[in-house]
CSV table of C-alpha atoms in Angstrom, one decimal:
chain,number,residue,atom,x,y,z
A,245,MET,CA,-79.4,13.5,96.8
A,246,ASN,CA,-80.8,11.9,99.9
A,247,GLY,CA,-84.5,11.9,99.5
A,248,MET,CA,-85.1,9.7,102.5
A,249,THR,CA,-87.7,10.4,105.2
A,250,PRO,CA,-87.3,12.2,107.6
A,251,ASN,CA,-84.1,13.8,106.1
A,252,LEU,CA,-85.8,15.7,103.3
A,253,SER,CA,-84.6,19.0,102.0
A,254,ALA,CA,-87.1,21.8,101.6
A,255,ASP,CA,-87.0,21.3,97.8
A,256,HIS,CA,-87.7,17.6,98.1
A,257,GLN,CA,-90.5,18.2,100.6
A,258,HIS,CA,-92.2,20.6,98.2
A,259,LYS,CA,-91.8,18.1,95.3
A,260,LEU,CA,-93.2,15.4,97.5
A,261,GLN,CA,-96.3,17.4,98.2
A,262,GLN,CA,-96.8,18.3,94.6
A,263,PHE,CA,-96.3,14.7,93.6
A,264,ARG,CA,-99.1,13.7,96.0
A,265,THR,CA,-101.4,16.3,94.6
A,266,ASN,CA,-100.7,15.2,91.0
A,267,LEU,CA,-101.6,11.7,92.0
A,268,SER,CA,-104.7,12.4,94.1
A,269,ASP,CA,-106.9,10.6,91.6
A,270,VAL,CA,-105.2,7.2,92.2
A,271,LEU,CA,-103.6,7.2,95.6
A,272,LEU,CA,-105.0,5.2,98.5
A,273,VAL,CA,-104.6,5.5,102.3
A,274,GLU,CA,-101.6,3.0,102.3
A,275,HIS,CA,-99.6,5.1,99.8
A,276,ASP,CA,-97.7,7.1,102.5
A,277,ASP,CA,-94.7,9.4,102.0
A,278,TYR,CA,-92.3,6.5,102.2
A,279,TYR,CA,-94.0,4.8,99.3
A,280,LEU,CA,-94.1,7.8,97.1
A,281,LEU,CA,-90.5,8.7,97.8
A,282,ARG,CA,-89.3,5.4,96.4
A,283,PHE,CA,-90.6,6.5,93.0
A,284,LEU,CA,-89.3,10.0,93.4
A,285,ARG,CA,-85.8,8.8,94.3
A,286,ALA,CA,-85.9,6.3,91.4
A,287,ARG,CA,-86.4,9.2,88.9
A,288,LYS,CA,-84.1,11.6,90.7
A,289,PHE,CA,-87.2,13.7,91.8
A,290,ASP,CA,-88.2,14.5,88.3
A,291,LEU,CA,-92.0,14.9,88.8
A,292,LYS,CA,-93.0,14.1,85.3
A,293,LYS,CA,-91.0,10.9,85.1
A,294,SER,CA,-91.9,9.8,88.6
A,295,GLU,CA,-95.6,10.3,87.9
A,296,LYS,CA,-95.3,8.2,84.7
A,297,MET,CA,-93.4,5.5,86.6
A,298,ILE,CA,-96.0,5.2,89.4
A,299,ARG,CA,-99.0,5.3,87.1
A,300,ASP,CA,-97.4,2.6,84.9
A,301,HIS,CA,-96.9,0.6,88.2
A,302,PHE,CA,-100.6,0.9,89.0
A,303,GLU,CA,-101.5,-0.3,85.5
A,304,PHE,CA,-98.9,-3.2,86.0
A,305,ARG,CA,-100.7,-4.3,89.2
A,306,LYS,CA,-104.0,-4.2,87.4
A,307,ARG,CA,-102.8,-6.1,84.3
A,308,TRP,CA,-101.1,-8.9,86.3
A,309,ASP,CA,-103.9,-8.9,89.1
A,310,VAL,CA,-101.0,-8.6,91.6
A,311,ASP,CA,-103.2,-8.5,94.7
A,312,TYR,CA,-104.6,-11.9,93.7
A,313,LEU,CA,-101.2,-13.3,92.9
A,314,ALA,CA,-99.9,-12.3,96.3
A,315,ASN,CA,-102.8,-13.7,98.3
A,316,GLN,CA,-104.5,-16.5,96.3
A,317,TRP,CA,-102.6,-17.7,93.3
A,318,THR,CA,-101.1,-21.2,93.5
A,319,PRO,CA,-97.9,-21.4,91.5
A,320,PRO,CA,-97.1,-24.5,89.3
A,321,GLU,CA,-95.7,-27.3,91.5
A,322,VAL,CA,-92.4,-27.4,89.5
A,323,LEU,CA,-91.7,-23.8,90.4
A,324,ASP,CA,-92.4,-24.4,94.1
A,325,LYS,CA,-90.2,-27.4,94.2
A,326,HIS,CA,-87.4,-26.5,91.7
A,327,PHE,CA,-87.0,-22.7,91.5
A,328,VAL,CA,-84.3,-21.5,93.8
A,329,GLY,CA,-84.5,-18.9,96.5
A,330,GLY,CA,-86.3,-17.9,99.6
A,331,LEU,CA,-86.5,-15.5,102.6
A,332,PHE,CA,-84.5,-16.4,105.7
A,333,GLY,CA,-83.6,-14.4,108.8
A,334,GLU,CA,-82.6,-10.7,108.9
A,335,ALA,CA,-79.6,-8.5,108.4
A,336,ARG,CA,-78.0,-6.6,111.3
A,337,ASP,CA,-80.0,-3.5,110.3
A,338,GLY,CA,-83.3,-5.5,110.5
A,339,SER,CA,-83.8,-5.8,106.8
A,340,PRO,CA,-85.2,-9.2,105.5
A,341,VAL,CA,-82.7,-11.4,103.7
A,342,TRP,CA,-83.3,-13.3,100.4
A,343,PHE,CA,-80.9,-16.2,99.8
A,344,ASP,CA,-80.7,-17.2,96.1
A,345,PRO,CA,-78.5,-20.3,95.3
A,346,TYR,CA,-78.6,-19.5,91.6
A,347,GLY,CA,-76.1,-22.1,90.7
A,348,HIS,CA,-78.5,-24.9,91.7
A,349,ILE,CA,-81.2,-24.1,89.2
A,350,ASP,CA,-81.9,-26.4,86.2
A,351,THR,CA,-82.4,-23.6,83.7
A,352,LYS,CA,-83.5,-25.9,80.8
A,353,GLY,CA,-85.8,-27.9,83.0
A,354,ILE,CA,-87.5,-24.7,84.3
A,355,VAL,CA,-87.9,-23.2,80.8
A,356,MET,CA,-89.3,-26.5,79.4
A,357,SER,CA,-91.7,-26.9,82.3
A,358,VAL,CA,-93.5,-23.6,82.7
A,359,THR,CA,-94.9,-20.9,80.4
A,360,ARG,CA,-93.3,-17.5,80.3
A,361,ASN,CA,-96.5,-16.2,81.9
A,362,ASP,CA,-96.3,-18.5,84.9
A,363,PHE,CA,-92.5,-17.8,85.2
A,364,LEU,CA,-93.1,-14.0,85.4
A,365,LYS,CA,-96.1,-14.4,87.8
A,366,PHE,CA,-93.9,-16.5,90.1
A,367,LYS,CA,-91.2,-13.9,90.2
A,368,ILE,CA,-93.8,-11.1,90.8
A,369,LEU,CA,-95.0,-13.2,93.7
A,370,ALA,CA,-91.5,-13.3,95.1
A,371,CYS,CA,-91.3,-9.5,94.9
A,372,GLU,CA,-94.6,-9.3,96.7
A,373,ARG,CA,-93.4,-11.7,99.4
A,374,ILE,CA,-90.4,-9.4,100.0
A,375,GLN,CA,-92.6,-6.4,100.2
A,376,LYS,CA,-94.7,-8.2,102.8
A,377,ALA,CA,-91.5,-9.1,104.7
A,378,LEU,CA,-90.4,-5.5,104.8
A,379,LYS,CA,-93.7,-4.5,106.4
A,380,GLU,CA,-93.4,-7.4,109.0
A,381,GLN,CA,-89.8,-6.3,109.8
A,382,SER,CA,-90.9,-2.7,110.2
A,383,LYS,CA,-93.6,-3.7,112.7
A,384,LYS,CA,-91.1,-6.0,114.5
A,385,HIS,CA,-88.5,-3.3,115.0
A,386,GLY,CA,-90.9,-0.3,115.4
A,387,ARG,CA,-89.3,1.7,112.6
A,388,ARG,CA,-89.7,1.8,108.8
A,389,ILE,CA,-87.5,-0.7,107.0
A,390,GLU,CA,-87.7,-0.2,103.3
A,391,MET,CA,-85.0,-2.3,101.7
A,392,TYR,CA,-84.0,-6.0,101.8
A,393,THR,CA,-80.6,-7.7,101.5
A,394,LEU,CA,-79.8,-10.2,98.8
A,395,VAL,CA,-77.3,-13.0,99.1
A,396,PHE,CA,-76.7,-14.3,95.6
A,397,ASP,CA,-74.8,-17.6,95.6
A,398,LEU,CA,-73.0,-18.5,92.3
A,399,ASP,CA,-71.6,-21.8,93.5
A,400,LYS,CA,-72.0,-24.5,90.8
A,401,VAL,CA,-72.7,-22.0,88.1
A,402,ASN,CA,-71.6,-23.1,84.6
A,403,PHE,CA,-72.3,-22.1,81.0
A,404,SER,CA,-75.7,-23.8,81.1
A,405,HIS,CA,-76.8,-20.9,83.4
A,406,LEU,CA,-76.1,-18.6,80.5
A,407,TRP,CA,-78.5,-20.3,78.2
A,408,ARG,CA,-80.1,-17.5,76.2
A,409,PRO,CA,-83.8,-18.5,76.7
A,410,PHE,CA,-83.4,-18.5,80.4
A,411,VAL,CA,-81.3,-15.4,80.5
A,412,ASN,CA,-84.0,-13.6,78.4
A,413,LEU,CA,-86.6,-14.6,80.9
A,414,TYR,CA,-84.5,-13.4,83.7
A,415,ASN,CA,-83.9,-10.1,82.1
A,416,GLU,CA,-87.7,-9.7,81.8
A,417,VAL,CA,-88.0,-10.2,85.5
A,418,ILE,CA,-85.2,-7.6,86.1
A,419,LYS,CA,-87.1,-5.1,84.0
A,420,ILE,CA,-90.3,-5.7,85.9
A,421,TRP,CA,-88.5,-5.4,89.3
A,422,GLU,CA,-86.7,-2.2,88.3
A,423,ALA,CA,-89.9,-0.6,87.1
A,424,ASN,CA,-92.3,-1.6,89.9
A,425,TYR,CA,-90.3,-2.2,93.0
A,426,PRO,CA,-87.8,0.7,93.0
A,427,GLU,CA,-85.5,1.6,95.8
A,428,SER,CA,-86.1,-1.7,97.6
A,429,LEU,CA,-82.7,-3.4,97.4
A,430,LYS,CA,-80.2,-2.4,100.0
A,431,CYS,CA,-77.3,-4.7,99.0
A,432,ALA,CA,-76.7,-7.6,96.6
A,433,PHE,CA,-74.0,-9.7,98.2
A,434,VAL,CA,-72.7,-11.9,95.4
A,435,ILE,CA,-70.7,-14.9,96.6
A,436,ASN,CA,-68.7,-17.9,95.2
A,437,THR,CA,-68.1,-15.9,91.9
A,438,PRO,CA,-66.6,-18.1,89.2
A,439,LYS,CA,-64.2,-16.8,86.6
A,440,MET,CA,-67.0,-16.7,84.1
A,441,PHE,CA,-69.0,-14.3,86.2
A,442,THR,CA,-68.1,-11.3,84.1
A,443,VAL,CA,-69.6,-12.9,81.1
A,444,GLY,CA,-72.9,-13.6,82.9
A,445,PHE,CA,-73.0,-10.2,84.5
A,446,ASN,CA,-72.6,-8.4,81.2
A,447,LEU,CA,-75.7,-10.2,79.9
A,448,ILE,CA,-77.9,-8.7,82.6
A,449,LYS,CA,-76.1,-5.4,83.3
A,450,PRO,CA,-77.9,-3.5,80.5
A,451,PHE,CA,-81.2,-4.1,82.3
A,452,LEU,CA,-79.9,-2.8,85.7
A,453,SER,CA,-80.0,0.9,86.6
A,454,GLU,CA,-76.7,2.4,87.6
A,455,GLU,CA,-77.9,2.6,91.3
A,456,THR,CA,-78.7,-1.1,91.3
A,457,ALA,CA,-75.5,-2.2,89.7
A,458,ALA,CA,-73.6,-0.1,92.3
A,459,LYS,CA,-75.2,-2.0,95.2
A,460,ALA,CA,-73.5,-5.3,94.2
A,461,VAL,CA,-70.7,-6.5,96.5
A,462,ILE,CA,-68.9,-9.2,94.6
A,463,VAL,CA,-66.7,-11.7,96.5
A,464,ASP,CA,-65.2,-15.2,95.8
A,465,SER,CA,-65.5,-18.3,98.1
A,466,HIS,CA,-63.7,-16.3,100.9
A,467,TYR,CA,-66.8,-14.3,101.7
A,468,HIS,CA,-67.6,-15.2,105.4
A,469,ASP,CA,-66.1,-12.2,107.2
A,470,LYS,CA,-67.8,-9.7,104.9
A,471,LEU,CA,-71.1,-11.7,105.0
A,472,PHE,CA,-71.1,-11.7,108.9
A,473,ASN,CA,-70.5,-7.9,108.8
A,474,LEU,CA,-73.9,-7.7,107.2
A,475,ILE,CA,-75.8,-10.6,108.8
A,476,SER,CA,-75.1,-12.2,112.2
A,477,LYS,CA,-74.2,-15.9,112.2
A,478,GLU,CA,-77.5,-16.9,113.9
A,479,ASN,CA,-79.3,-15.6,110.8
A,480,VAL,CA,-77.1,-17.4,108.3
A,481,PRO,CA,-77.7,-21.2,107.5
A,482,ILE,CA,-74.9,-23.5,108.5
A,483,HIS,CA,-74.4,-24.2,104.8
A,484,TYR,CA,-73.1,-20.6,104.4
A,485,GLY,CA,-71.0,-20.8,107.5
A,486,GLY,CA,-73.5,-19.5,110.0
A,487,THR,CA,-75.2,-21.3,112.9
A,488,ALA,CA,-78.8,-21.4,111.7
A,489,VAL,CA,-80.9,-24.5,110.9
A,490,ASP,CA,-84.6,-24.6,110.0
A,491,SER,CA,-87.4,-26.5,111.8
A,492,ASP,CA,-86.2,-29.7,110.1
A,493,ASN,CA,-82.7,-29.2,111.5
A,494,ASP,CA,-81.5,-28.8,108.0
A,495,PRO,CA,-78.1,-27.0,107.6
A,496,LYS,CA,-79.3,-25.6,104.3
A,497,CYS,CA,-82.7,-24.5,105.7
A,498,GLN,CA,-84.5,-25.9,102.6
A,499,SER,CA,-87.9,-25.5,104.2
A,500,LYS,CA,-87.3,-21.7,103.7
A,501,ILE,CA,-84.7,-21.7,100.9
A,502,CYS,CA,-85.3,-23.8,97.8
A,503,PHE,CA,-82.1,-25.2,96.4
A,504,GLY,CA,-83.6,-26.2,93.0
A,505,GLY,CA,-82.2,-29.4,91.6
A,506,LYS,CA,-82.8,-31.3,88.4
A,507,VAL,CA,-86.4,-30.9,87.0
A,508,PRO,CA,-88.0,-34.3,86.2
A,509,ARG,CA,-89.0,-34.8,82.6
A,510,SER,CA,-92.5,-35.5,83.7
A,511,TYR,CA,-93.0,-31.7,84.2
A,512,TYR,CA,-92.0,-30.8,80.7
A,513,LEU,CA,-95.1,-29.1,78.9
A,514,SER,CA,-94.0,-30.0,75.4
A,515,ASP,CA,-94.7,-33.6,76.3
A,516,GLN,CA,-98.2,-32.8,77.4
A,517,PHE,CA,-99.4,-30.6,74.5
A,518,ASP,CA,-102.4,-31.9,72.6
A,519,TYR,CA,-101.8,-31.0,68.9
A,520,ASP,CA,-104.9,-32.8,67.7
A,521,SER,CA,-107.2,-30.5,69.5
A,522,MET,CA,-105.6,-27.3,68.2
A,523,SER,CA,-106.3,-25.0,65.2
A,524,VAL,CA,-103.4,-24.3,62.9
A,525,ILE,CA,-102.3,-21.0,61.3
A,526,TYR,CA,-99.2,-19.9,59.2
A,527,VAL,CA,-97.5,-16.5,59.7
A,528,ALA,CA,-95.4,-15.7,56.6
A,529,ASN,CA,-91.9,-14.4,57.0
A,530,GLY,CA,-91.7,-10.6,57.3
A,531,SER,CA,-95.3,-10.3,58.2
A,532,HIS,CA,-97.8,-10.6,61.1
A,533,LEU,CA,-101.2,-12.2,61.5
A,534,ASP,CA,-104.1,-10.9,63.6
A,535,LEU,CA,-106.9,-12.9,65.2
A,536,ARG,CA,-109.8,-10.7,66.2
A,537,TYR,CA,-112.3,-11.6,69.0
A,538,SER,CA,-115.4,-9.7,69.8
A,539,VAL,CA,-116.0,-9.4,73.6
A,540,LYS,CA,-119.6,-8.4,74.3
A,541,LYS,CA,-119.8,-8.7,78.1
A,542,PRO,CA,-117.5,-6.8,80.5
A,543,GLY,CA,-115.5,-9.1,82.8
A,544,SER,CA,-115.2,-11.8,80.1
A,545,VAL,CA,-111.9,-13.7,80.0
A,546,LEU,CA,-110.0,-14.0,76.8
A,547,LYS,CA,-107.9,-17.2,77.1
A,548,TRP,CA,-105.2,-18.5,74.8
A,549,GLU,CA,-102.7,-21.3,74.4
A,550,PHE,CA,-100.3,-21.7,71.4
A,551,LYS,CA,-97.1,-23.5,70.3
A,552,THR,CA,-95.0,-22.9,67.3
A,553,GLU,CA,-93.6,-25.8,65.3
A,554,LYS,CA,-89.9,-24.8,65.2
A,555,CYS,CA,-89.1,-21.2,66.0
A,556,ASN,CA,-90.1,-18.5,68.3
A,557,ILE,CA,-92.7,-15.8,67.6
A,558,CYS,CA,-93.8,-12.4,68.9
A,559,PHE,CA,-97.2,-12.2,70.6
A,560,GLY,CA,-99.2,-9.3,71.9
A,561,VAL,CA,-102.8,-8.2,72.5
A,562,TYR,CA,-104.5,-5.0,71.5
A,563,LEU,CA,-108.0,-3.5,71.8
A,564,GLU,CA,-109.6,-1.8,68.7
A,565,GLN,CA,-111.0,1.7,69.1
A,566,ALA,CA,-112.7,3.6,66.4
A,567,THR,CA,-110.8,6.6,65.0
A,568,ALA,CA,-112.4,10.1,65.0
A,569,GLU,CA,-112.5,9.9,61.2
A,570,SER,CA,-114.2,6.5,61.1
A,571,GLN,CA,-116.7,7.6,63.7
A,572,THR,CA,-117.6,10.7,61.7
A,573,ALA,CA,-118.0,8.6,58.5
A,574,SER,CA,-120.2,6.1,60.3
A,575,GLN,CA,-122.5,8.8,61.6
A,576,ARG,CA,-122.8,10.2,58.1
A,577,ALA,CA,-123.6,6.8,56.8
A,578,GLY,CA,-126.1,6.1,59.5
A,579,HIS,CA,-124.6,2.9,60.8
A,580,GLY,CA,-122.1,1.6,63.4
A,581,VAL,CA,-118.4,1.2,63.0
A,582,GLY,CA,-116.3,-2.0,62.6
A,583,GLN,CA,-119.1,-4.4,61.8
A,584,ASP,CA,-117.4,-7.3,59.8
A,585,LYS,CA,-118.5,-10.6,58.7
A,586,THR,CA,-117.2,-13.0,61.3
A,587,ARG,CA,-117.6,-16.7,62.1
A,588,SER,CA,-119.2,-17.6,65.4
A,589,HIS,CA,-116.6,-18.7,68.0
A,590,SER,CA,-118.5,-18.8,71.3
A,591,SER,CA,-121.7,-17.6,72.9
A,592,SER,CA,-120.1,-14.3,73.8
A,593,SER,CA,-117.6,-13.7,71.0
A,594,THR,CA,-116.9,-13.8,67.3
A,595,SER,CA,-113.6,-13.9,65.6
A,596,SER,CA,-111.9,-13.1,62.3
A,597,LEU,CA,-108.4,-13.3,60.8
A,598,SER,CA,-106.2,-10.9,58.9
A,599,SER,CA,-102.6,-10.8,57.9
A,600,SER,CA,-100.2,-8.1,56.6
A,601,SER,CA,-96.7,-7.9,55.4
A,602,SER,CA,-96.0,-4.7,57.2
A,603,LEU,CA,-96.6,-4.2,61.0
A,604,SER,CA,-99.1,-1.5,61.8
A,605,SER,CA,-97.7,1.0,64.2
A,606,VAL,CA,-99.3,0.7,67.7
A,607,GLY,CA,-102.1,3.2,67.7
A,608,ARG,CA,-103.2,2.9,64.1
A,609,GLY,CA,-105.0,-0.2,62.7
A,610,ASP,CA,-105.9,-1.0,59.1
A,611,ARG,CA,-109.7,-0.8,59.4
A,612,GLY,CA,-110.4,2.7,60.5
A,613,VAL,CA,-109.5,1.9,64.2
A,614,GLU,CA,-106.9,2.7,66.7
A,615,LEU,CA,-105.0,-0.3,68.2
A,616,VAL,CA,-104.6,0.3,72.0
A,617,GLU,CA,-101.9,-1.9,73.5
A,618,VAL,CA,-103.2,-4.2,76.2
A,619,ILE,CA,-100.3,-6.7,76.3
A,620,PRO,CA,-97.1,-5.5,74.7
A,621,LEU,CA,-95.5,-7.5,71.9
A,622,GLN,CA,-93.0,-10.0,73.4
A,623,LYS,CA,-90.9,-12.6,71.7
A,624,VAL,CA,-91.8,-16.0,73.3
A,625,ASN,CA,-90.0,-19.3,73.0
A,626,SER,CA,-93.1,-21.2,72.1
A,627,GLU,CA,-91.2,-23.7,70.0
A,628,MET,CA,-89.9,-25.1,73.3
A,629,VAL,CA,-92.8,-24.8,75.6
A,630,PRO,CA,-96.5,-23.9,74.9
A,631,GLU,CA,-97.4,-20.4,75.8
A,632,SER,CA,-100.7,-19.9,77.6
A,633,GLY,CA,-102.4,-17.0,79.3
A,634,GLY,CA,-105.5,-14.9,79.7
A,635,LEU,CA,-106.9,-11.5,80.0
A,636,ARG,CA,-109.9,-10.3,82.0
A,637,CYS,CA,-111.6,-7.9,79.6
A,638,GLU,CA,-113.1,-5.1,81.6
A,639,ASP,CA,-113.9,-3.2,78.3
A,640,THR,CA,-116.1,-4.7,75.6
A,641,GLY,CA,-115.1,-4.5,72.0
A,642,THR,CA,-112.8,-6.3,69.5
A,643,TYR,CA,-109.6,-7.6,70.9
A,644,VAL,CA,-106.7,-8.3,68.5
A,645,LEU,CA,-104.3,-11.2,69.2
A,646,ARG,CA,-101.2,-10.5,67.1
A,647,PHE,CA,-98.6,-13.1,66.0
A,648,ASP,CA,-95.8,-11.0,64.7
A,649,ASN,CA,-93.1,-12.5,62.4
A,650,ASN,CA,-91.8,-9.3,60.9
A,651,TYR,CA,-88.3,-9.8,62.4
A,652,SER,CA,-87.9,-13.1,60.5
A,653,TRP,CA,-86.8,-12.6,56.9
A,654,LEU,CA,-86.6,-16.3,55.9
A,655,ARG,CA,-88.9,-18.4,58.1
A,656,CYS,CA,-92.6,-19.0,57.9
A,657,LYS,CA,-94.0,-19.9,61.3
A,658,LYS,CA,-96.5,-22.7,61.9
A,659,ILE,CA,-98.6,-22.1,65.0
A,660,PHE,CA,-101.0,-24.5,66.8
A,661,TYR,CA,-103.4,-22.6,68.9
A,662,THR,CA,-106.7,-22.5,70.8
A,663,ILE,CA,-108.4,-19.2,71.8
A,664,GLU,CA,-111.7,-18.7,73.5
A,665,VAL,CA,-113.7,-16.0,75.2
A,666,MET,CA,-115.2,-17.2,78.5
A,667,PRO,CA,-118.2,-15.5,80.0
A,668,PRO,CA,-117.9,-13.5,83.2
A,669,ASP,CA,-117.6,-15.7,86.3
A,670,ASN,CA,-115.7,-15.1,89.5
A,671,ASP,CA,-114.2,-18.5,89.6
A,672,ILE,CA,-113.1,-18.4,86.0
A,673,LYS,CA,-111.5,-15.0,86.0
A,674,ARG,CA,-109.6,-15.7,89.2
A,675,THR,CA,-108.1,-18.9,88.0
A,676,LYS,CA,-107.4,-18.1,84.3
A,677,ILE,CA,-106.0,-14.6,84.3
A,678,GLY,CA,-102.6,-14.2,82.8
């Protein structure tokens, strides 16, 4: 299977045309054949699977407000200064190159200094920067360049880089990348591989597609000849054996490639958390607890911050929708659906609390409503660092913030939290979105 423009078979050309027709309700002018073929190739030209993938991608861009992240969002300073990697130069085929000196990252310092939300946003931003570089290289060379080259440096890697909380975050990034930026990696050139590399690779391999795993070229410290077959010396920093320096005459080119380093304790979020201003709830072992907030104005922002006392917790957000049965019953009774006694929370919201010892399946609530998933349940290490985020609510209704402890048979979880619904405002929703 090739599936590359312009070398399409008649069958692939037909499927491409059908794919475009099926997506006519969501496609824009910039979604050309090259763009669509990436998703078709990623799902082996299965039209049904490819359509689901690209529609999920459009929802992903909306949920994370990706266009804003790519153009206006300012990352936390600690990530700009201490998260490794960066674009530098080009490969011999014109593809942009991302150098990633992974062994220089302070895994614990990063996890303790940023929320899961900001970590994922920062890596989405990196993906978008690579996409922008692909467009720039295409314009520079007068031909379409669809893939980038990755140089992944494992010098100085040790067992601290296999710390489970960080690896879990990195695996989330890989899943996002595989699902939303398909067919964009040309080659992953892994250098300075230590003896423990197999252990680390096995931790992330389950999250890689076969095609992605097959693109890894793994070498030890004697990598230079193979590297220069891919990238000319003038596009490789002196630090890696090439001849390039940056504008500061730095052999590592650190104005372009961040080499991480130890994260100062002053960045740790756990040292800045204001427990006194927080409300407190307890989620019993083997159960979940729901906080419901009524959003009355489209464009309002639902904003949260929480921290567990000792252990992690699963967190997700849902939107209640009345079931057909409850709507029928309400019409017969002559009144609206879902009107509960709630305590006032803000000028545009009300809230209520409920708990259960058995997790309701997504789609069916316990009050004659369907629970529509807005943010999937994810386990967060909120015992180490506060978790914060937000959601711009385009739809009015009751939003359910769920703290799920069903997986824990023995431990009750104590959670410090603050949640508010902020009224529609362009400045607010652009700076607080999760």
